[in-house]
Each structure stands twice: as structure tokens, then as C-alpha cells.
mmCIF file of C-alpha atoms in Angstrom:
data_model
loop_
_atom_site.group_PDB
_atom_site.id
_atom_site.type_symbol
_atom_site.label_atom_id
_atom_site.label_comp_id
_atom_site.label_asym_id
_atom_site.label_seq_id
_atom_site.Cartn_x
_atom_site.Cartn_y
_atom_site.Cartn_z
ATOM 1 C CA MET A 506 51.521 -43.183 -93.887
ATOM 2 C CA SER A 507 52.068 -39.825 -90.782
ATOM 3 C CA LEU A 508 48.470 -39.040 -88.824
ATOM 4 C CA ARG A 509 49.102 -35.440 -89.795
ATOM 5 C CA LEU A 510 48.862 -35.863 -93.593
ATOM 6 C CA LEU A 511 45.886 -38.609 -92.452
ATOM 7 C CA ILE A 512 44.065 -35.816 -90.797
ATOM 8 C CA LEU A 513 44.486 -34.047 -93.861
ATOM 9 C CA LEU A 514 44.180 -36.078 -96.627
ATOM 10 C CA LEU A 515 40.450 -37.663 -94.847
ATOM 11 C CA PRO A 516 37.377 -34.931 -96.176
ATOM 12 C CA LEU A 517 39.241 -34.818 -99.345
ATOM 13 C CA LEU A 518 38.403 -39.125 -99.375
ATOM 14 C CA PHE A 519 35.521 -38.981 -98.283
ATOM 15 C CA ALA A 520 34.020 -35.145 -99.399
ATOM 16 C CA GLY A 521 31.529 -37.431 -101.816
ATOM 17 C CA CYS A 522 29.667 -38.871 -98.727
ATOM 18 C CA LEU A 523 30.734 -36.709 -95.002
ATOM 19 C CA ALA A 524 30.809 -33.544 -97.100
ATOM 20 C CA ALA A 525 28.139 -32.329 -94.597
ATOM 21 C CA GLU A 526 29.288 -33.359 -91.119
ATOM 22 C CA GLY A 527 27.135 -31.145 -89.627
ATOM 23 C CA VAL A 528 27.265 -27.732 -87.022
ATOM 24 C CA TYR A 529 26.921 -26.172 -83.813
ATOM 25 C CA HIS A 530 24.027 -24.218 -83.678
ATOM 26 C CA PRO A 531 23.688 -21.081 -81.359
ATOM 27 C CA VAL A 532 20.457 -21.273 -79.366
ATOM 28 C CA LYS A 533 19.226 -17.923 -79.317
ATOM 29 C CA GLU A 534 15.963 -16.588 -76.974
ATOM 30 C CA GLY A 535 12.338 -18.391 -77.995
ATOM 31 C CA GLU A 536 14.008 -21.188 -79.923
ATOM 32 C CA THR A 537 12.690 -24.661 -79.175
ATOM 33 C CA LEU A 538 14.430 -28.066 -79.894
ATOM 34 C CA TYR A 539 11.343 -28.686 -81.321
ATOM 35 C CA ARG A 540 11.571 -25.936 -84.014
ATOM 36 C CA ILE A 541 15.414 -26.125 -84.657
ATOM 37 C CA SER A 542 14.556 -30.260 -84.873
ATOM 38 C CA ARG A 543 12.053 -28.921 -87.727
ATOM 39 C CA VAL A 544 14.032 -26.569 -89.327
ATOM 40 C CA TYR A 545 16.297 -29.229 -90.377
ATOM 41 C CA GLY A 546 15.081 -31.819 -90.151
ATOM 42 C CA VAL A 547 16.848 -34.336 -86.997
ATOM 43 C CA ASP A 548 14.009 -36.196 -85.114
ATOM 44 C CA GLU A 549 13.947 -33.891 -82.440
ATOM 45 C CA LEU A 550 14.020 -36.642 -79.883
ATOM 46 C CA TYR A 551 17.575 -37.694 -81.589
ATOM 47 C CA LEU A 552 18.918 -33.584 -81.389
ATOM 48 C CA ALA A 553 18.065 -34.652 -77.406
ATOM 49 C CA ARG A 554 19.794 -37.799 -77.234
ATOM 50 C CA ILE A 555 22.900 -36.706 -79.185
ATOM 51 C CA ASN A 556 23.601 -33.105 -77.557
ATOM 52 C CA GLY A 557 22.720 -34.730 -73.568
ATOM 53 C CA ILE A 558 19.760 -33.227 -73.111
ATOM 54 C CA PRO A 559 17.694 -34.446 -70.622
ATOM 55 C CA SER A 560 14.638 -33.229 -71.449
ATOM 56 C CA PRO A 561 13.776 -31.421 -74.968
ATOM 57 C CA LYS A 562 12.679 -28.250 -72.489
ATOM 58 C CA GLY A 563 16.145 -28.274 -71.058
ATOM 59 C CA LEU A 564 17.760 -26.043 -74.153
ATOM 60 C CA ARG A 565 19.169 -22.503 -72.700
ATOM 61 C CA ALA A 566 19.688 -19.945 -74.354
ATOM 62 C CA GLY A 567 23.556 -19.011 -75.094
ATOM 63 C CA THR A 568 24.090 -22.639 -75.771
ATOM 64 C CA SER A 569 25.054 -24.417 -78.910
ATOM 65 C CA ILE A 570 23.818 -27.631 -79.787
ATOM 66 C CA TYR A 571 25.521 -29.993 -82.409
ATOM 67 C CA ILE A 572 22.881 -30.486 -85.508
ATOM 68 C CA PRO A 573 24.310 -33.775 -87.567
ATOM 69 C CA GLY A 574 24.510 -33.554 -91.587
ATOM 70 C CA ALA A 575 24.094 -29.961 -91.452
ATOM 71 C CA SER A 576 25.971 -28.120 -94.252
ATOM 72 C CA LYS A 577 25.308 -24.355 -92.264
ATOM 73 C CA VAL A 578 23.768 -22.693 -89.438
ATOM 74 C CA LYS A 579 19.637 -21.605 -89.846
ATOM 75 C CA ASP A 580 18.149 -18.969 -88.744
ATOM 76 C CA VAL A 581 15.190 -20.755 -86.822
ATOM 77 C CA GLY A 582 13.190 -17.839 -85.658
ATOM 78 C CA LYS A 583 11.049 -17.967 -82.424
ATOM 79 C CA ALA A 584 8.204 -20.225 -81.746
ATOM 80 C CA SER A 585 5.453 -18.788 -82.170
ATOM 81 C CA SER A 586 3.315 -18.210 -79.271
ATOM 82 C CA SER A 587 -0.564 -18.510 -78.668
ATOM 83 C CA PRO A 588 -3.430 -15.278 -77.849
ATOM 84 C CA SER A 589 -2.816 -16.061 -73.708
ATOM 85 C CA SER A 590 0.536 -16.224 -73.638
ATOM 86 C CA ARG A 591 0.963 -12.357 -75.763
ATOM 87 C CA SER A 592 -1.753 -11.490 -73.713
ATOM 88 C CA LYS A 593 -0.431 -12.904 -70.114
ATOM 89 C CA SER A 594 2.422 -10.961 -71.392
ATOM 90 C CA SER A 595 1.340 -7.718 -72.486
ATOM 91 C CA ALA A 596 -0.055 -7.521 -68.662
ATOM 92 C CA THR A 597 2.961 -8.407 -67.119
ATOM 93 C CA ALA A 598 4.187 -5.608 -68.853
ATOM 94 C CA LYS A 599 2.296 -2.952 -68.194
ATOM 95 C CA ARG A 600 2.544 -3.856 -64.610
ATOM 96 C CA LYS A 601 6.662 -3.909 -64.069
ATOM 97 C CA SER A 602 8.067 0.035 -63.056
ATOM 98 C CA PRO A 603 10.338 1.847 -66.359
ATOM 99 C CA ALA A 604 13.066 1.135 -63.613
ATOM 100 C CA SER A 605 12.505 -2.663 -63.782
ATOM 101 C CA ALA A 606 12.137 -3.259 -67.578
ATOM 102 C CA SER A 607 15.116 -1.013 -68.330
ATOM 103 C CA ARG A 608 17.213 -3.765 -66.163
ATOM 104 C CA LYS A 609 15.806 -6.228 -67.514
ATOM 105 C CA SER A 610 16.472 -5.373 -71.082
ATOM 106 C CA SER A 611 19.820 -4.856 -70.150
ATOM 107 C CA SER A 612 20.633 -7.739 -68.864
ATOM 108 C CA VAL A 613 18.901 -9.461 -72.285
ATOM 109 C CA PRO A 614 21.740 -9.036 -74.248
ATOM 110 C CA MET A 615 24.234 -10.963 -71.274
ATOM 111 C CA ALA A 616 22.114 -13.634 -71.470
ATOM 112 C CA SER A 617 21.594 -14.322 -75.457
ATOM 113 C CA THR A 618 25.907 -14.768 -76.335
ATOM 114 C CA THR A 619 25.431 -17.216 -78.647
ATOM 115 C CA VAL A 620 28.872 -19.491 -79.544
ATOM 116 C CA PRO A 621 29.747 -18.909 -83.134
ATOM 117 C CA SER A 622 29.495 -21.104 -85.808
ATOM 118 C CA GLY A 623 32.443 -21.231 -86.745
ATOM 119 C CA SER A 624 34.459 -21.003 -83.062
ATOM 120 C CA SER A 625 35.336 -24.502 -81.474
ATOM 121 C CA PRO A 626 33.345 -26.781 -80.041
ATOM 122 C CA ARG A 627 33.341 -27.036 -76.298
ATOM 123 C CA PHE A 628 35.389 -30.011 -75.668
ATOM 124 C CA ALA A 629 35.374 -32.148 -72.421
ATOM 125 C CA TRP A 630 38.402 -34.761 -71.741
ATOM 126 C CA PRO A 631 38.086 -38.403 -72.538
ATOM 127 C CA LEU A 632 38.492 -39.420 -69.696
ATOM 128 C CA ARG A 633 39.812 -39.288 -66.355
ATOM 129 C CA GLY A 634 43.994 -40.406 -64.681
ATOM 130 C CA ALA A 635 46.943 -38.623 -64.484
ATOM 131 C CA LEU A 636 48.764 -36.690 -67.307
ATOM 132 C CA LEU A 637 52.028 -39.212 -68.243
ATOM 133 C CA ARG A 638 53.326 -37.986 -71.209
ATOM 134 C CA SER A 639 52.158 -33.248 -72.571
ATOM 135 C CA TYR A 640 51.885 -31.200 -75.309
ATOM 136 C CA GLY A 641 55.172 -29.716 -77.272
ATOM 137 C CA ALA A 642 57.789 -30.266 -79.030
ATOM 138 C CA GLU A 643 57.907 -33.994 -78.766
ATOM 139 C CA SER A 644 54.513 -34.702 -78.947
ATOM 140 C CA LYS A 645 51.481 -33.411 -80.464
ATOM 141 C CA GLY A 646 49.447 -34.845 -78.289
ATOM 142 C CA VAL A 647 48.728 -35.306 -73.570
ATOM 143 C CA GLU A 648 48.564 -39.360 -72.330
ATOM 144 C CA ILE A 649 46.507 -40.285 -69.952
ATOM 145 C CA ALA A 650 46.463 -42.862 -67.320
ATOM 146 C CA ALA A 651 43.719 -45.280 -67.359
ATOM 147 C CA SER A 652 42.710 -48.508 -66.076
ATOM 148 C CA VAL A 653 42.541 -51.683 -68.897
ATOM 149 C CA SER A 654 39.473 -51.499 -71.034
ATOM 150 C CA SER A 655 38.777 -47.747 -69.587
ATOM 151 C CA ALA A 656 35.846 -46.315 -71.450
ATOM 152 C CA VAL A 657 36.762 -43.388 -73.469
ATOM 153 C CA GLN A 658 34.782 -40.878 -74.361
ATOM 154 C CA ALA A 659 33.699 -38.461 -77.427
ATOM 155 C CA SER A 660 35.612 -35.008 -75.990
ATOM 156 C CA ALA A 661 32.411 -33.566 -78.165
ATOM 157 C CA ALA A 662 29.845 -34.265 -80.053
ATOM 158 C CA GLY A 663 30.873 -34.721 -84.118
ATOM 159 C CA ARG A 664 31.263 -37.468 -86.828
ATOM 160 C CA VAL A 665 34.534 -40.639 -86.917
ATOM 161 C CA ILE A 666 36.364 -39.289 -90.486
ATOM 162 C CA TYR A 667 38.469 -42.833 -89.022
ATOM 163 C CA SER A 668 38.478 -45.660 -87.097
ATOM 164 C CA GLY A 669 40.855 -48.669 -87.626
ATOM 165 C CA ASP A 670 44.648 -49.489 -86.920
ATOM 166 C CA GLY A 671 46.021 -48.602 -90.360
ATOM 167 C CA ILE A 672 48.291 -46.087 -88.810
ATOM 168 C CA ARG A 673 51.985 -47.110 -87.481
ATOM 169 C CA SER A 674 52.638 -46.273 -83.347
ATOM 170 C CA TYR A 675 49.118 -45.654 -82.485
ATOM 171 C CA GLY A 676 47.406 -49.037 -82.282
ATOM 172 C CA ASN A 677 43.450 -48.319 -83.261
ATOM 173 C CA LEU A 678 42.657 -45.302 -83.267
ATOM 174 C CA ILE A 679 39.498 -42.858 -83.795
ATOM 175 C CA ILE A 680 39.816 -39.489 -85.068
ATOM 176 C CA VAL A 681 36.206 -37.508 -84.801
ATOM 177 C CA LYS A 682 35.578 -33.997 -86.888
ATOM 178 C CA HIS A 683 34.534 -31.574 -85.161
ATOM 179 C CA SER A 684 32.494 -28.111 -86.708
ATOM 180 C CA GLY A 685 34.996 -25.463 -87.487
ATOM 181 C CA ASP A 686 37.688 -27.320 -88.519
ATOM 182 C CA TYR A 687 38.344 -28.785 -85.345
ATOM 183 C CA PHE A 688 39.298 -33.006 -84.905
ATOM 184 C CA THR A 689 40.039 -34.970 -82.582
ATOM 185 C CA VAL A 690 41.979 -37.979 -81.643
ATOM 186 C CA TYR A 691 41.947 -41.059 -79.538
ATOM 187 C CA GLY A 692 44.971 -43.343 -80.272
ATOM 188 C CA TYR A 693 46.183 -46.677 -78.497
ATOM 189 C CA ASN A 694 42.758 -47.757 -78.113
ATOM 190 C CA GLN A 695 42.066 -51.415 -77.815
ATOM 191 C CA LYS A 696 39.236 -52.397 -79.057
ATOM 192 C CA ASN A 697 36.741 -49.296 -81.167
ATOM 193 C CA LEU A 698 33.734 -49.160 -80.438
ATOM 194 C CA VAL A 699 32.253 -47.050 -83.168
ATOM 195 C CA THR A 700 32.831 -47.084 -87.216
ATOM 196 C CA THR A 701 34.018 -45.088 -89.662
ATOM 197 C CA GLY A 702 30.767 -42.722 -90.873
ATOM 198 C CA SER A 703 29.105 -42.580 -87.900
ATOM 199 C CA PHE A 704 28.230 -39.420 -85.489
ATOM 200 C CA VAL A 705 28.960 -39.634 -81.823
ATOM 201 C CA SER A 706 27.688 -36.762 -79.332
ATOM 202 C CA GLN A 707 30.117 -35.034 -76.725
ATOM 203 C CA GLY A 708 30.233 -38.166 -73.158
ATOM 204 C CA GLU A 709 29.360 -40.900 -75.752
ATOM 205 C CA LYS A 710 31.549 -44.178 -75.828
ATOM 206 C CA ILE A 711 33.725 -44.499 -78.602
ATOM 207 C CA ALA A 712 36.262 -46.604 -77.442
ATOM 208 C CA LEU A 713 38.316 -49.180 -74.793
ATOM 209 C CA SER A 714 41.690 -47.571 -73.825
ATOM 210 C CA GLY A 715 44.346 -50.290 -74.125
ATOM 211 C CA THR A 716 47.883 -49.972 -74.030
ATOM 212 C CA PRO A 717 51.030 -48.343 -76.785
ATOM 213 C CA PRO A 718 52.191 -50.967 -79.806
ATOM 214 C CA GLY A 719 55.682 -50.629 -78.638
ATOM 215 C CA GLY A 720 54.495 -51.631 -74.865
ATOM 216 C CA GLY A 721 53.169 -49.980 -71.398
ATOM 217 C CA SER A 722 50.813 -49.383 -69.363
ATOM 218 C CA THR A 723 47.599 -48.721 -70.307
ATOM 219 C CA ARG A 724 46.699 -45.280 -71.609
ATOM 220 C CA LEU A 725 45.268 -43.253 -74.181
ATOM 221 C CA TYR A 726 46.104 -41.028 -76.545
ATOM 222 C CA PHE A 727 44.503 -37.872 -77.489
ATOM 223 C CA GLU A 728 44.405 -34.561 -79.407
ATOM 224 C CA ILE A 729 43.024 -32.175 -80.698
ATOM 225 C CA ARG A 730 43.966 -30.217 -83.799
ATOM 226 C CA ARG A 731 42.565 -27.030 -86.054
ATOM 227 C CA GLY A 732 42.992 -27.695 -89.555
ATOM 228 C CA LYS A 733 46.869 -29.853 -89.547
ATOM 229 C CA ASP A 734 47.906 -29.008 -86.508
ATOM 230 C CA ALA A 735 47.801 -29.745 -83.386
ATOM 231 C CA VAL A 736 47.239 -27.741 -80.689
ATOM 232 C CA ASP A 737 47.463 -28.414 -76.660
ATOM 233 C CA PRO A 738 44.259 -29.906 -75.565
ATOM 234 C CA ARG A 739 44.837 -27.917 -71.716
ATOM 235 C CA LYS A 740 43.709 -25.083 -73.453
ATOM 236 C CA TYR A 741 40.668 -26.027 -74.611
ATOM 237 C CA LEU A 742 39.176 -28.709 -71.341
ATOM 238 C CA PRO A 743 37.531 -27.325 -68.466
#
């Protein structure tokens, strides 16, 4: 079976148990991690961990966080403020001049700009190394040089829909499904560290780098796909 066919079939084969692989929630002004966790029914500390947020107070408007198991983006709404905080903000507003108030209001839309739920996740390099092979007509992905047993990290948060060695030419292979119908593919692994069905956070260690089945130096085979079609990873990576 080809990799392209596998990516086409896996979401259908696992439709019953993986229907809600997760969504990216665009954080708006006034939303808190606690309130988001309550609306989606996911533990607050778990959300912080899989999204790499060191503290629940570190959530910023304009970013997007991954909500595992959710099937659609929900309206969270602003957290209600206490009477004392409302009176303080009211008094502060009265002291501000019209000019400064105007400047602040004009800057708010830029600060609260969010990424639509259907847009691509913010991908990161799965490991750092020289590019041994680039994306092109003869390769649907890139090959990145690595030391033996280097940590391979998830490029973005998502759900593992395949972890195994059943696809010829790729060795131990991992496929992660992300929001917006995006997939990332990690091949030539010496060892897979995650199992099918598990959620992974961006930067989480998911495999150890290995060598291609046909031999050669240690490297990682990496793809980004939108639906069934492979795309140039370098256009999506920082």
C-alpha cells in the first residue's frame, strides 16, 4: 500500500473512534485557559501541557490552542470580572484622554487577530539538521540529517492515526492528523515512541531517528500533507 493511499484510507477506517481528532481554538481577548477548558470539557492543566503553555496565565489573545477530542470550535465568551475590577477599569477609563482612548481602540483589532480554525497549524521543525533531500517531483517530502537516535518531535499538536512499519520504503512510520485536514509524516524511525490513537503536543518526542530501509546515513523523512496532497514543508516551517 502506498503512503498516499494510506492517508486517504486511515481517516475513513478510524472514523468511528477518531471522528473528533481535535480542533484549534482561536483565543480571543478576555478568554482564560480555565474557561476554555470548562467549555470543551478538557482538563486545564492537560491543555496547558499539550500546548506548551508554562502557566495557565500565559495564554495570549491572538494565538490558537489545540483542543484534543473536540469536533468543532465553540464560543467561549469572556470571563466575567469582579465588581471591584469593573469599578477600577471604569475609573481608569474616565481618567484617560479621548486621544489616548482612540489610540487604544484602534490597536485592539490588531492585537486580537486570530487564526481561523480551518487554517494551517503553526508547524515546527521535527528536528534540526542539514537537508539531504528537498521536496520536488521525485520526493513528496524532505530528508533531514540526524545523529543516531536523535529525538524526533511532533511538528504540531494532533492525533496519531498511524504508528507502525507496514509501508514499504519508510521503515517505522508515524502519521499525525492535525486540524484543517493537515497531516505530518515521519519516516525512517529507529523506534516509534507513540501509539495509534494518542494525542501529541507540538515538540513532544514521538520517535528516535534511524536509517532508511535500503541503508544510508541516519536521517528523518518528513512530509506535510493537506488532505491527500503533499506540500512543500519549507513553506509551512519557520
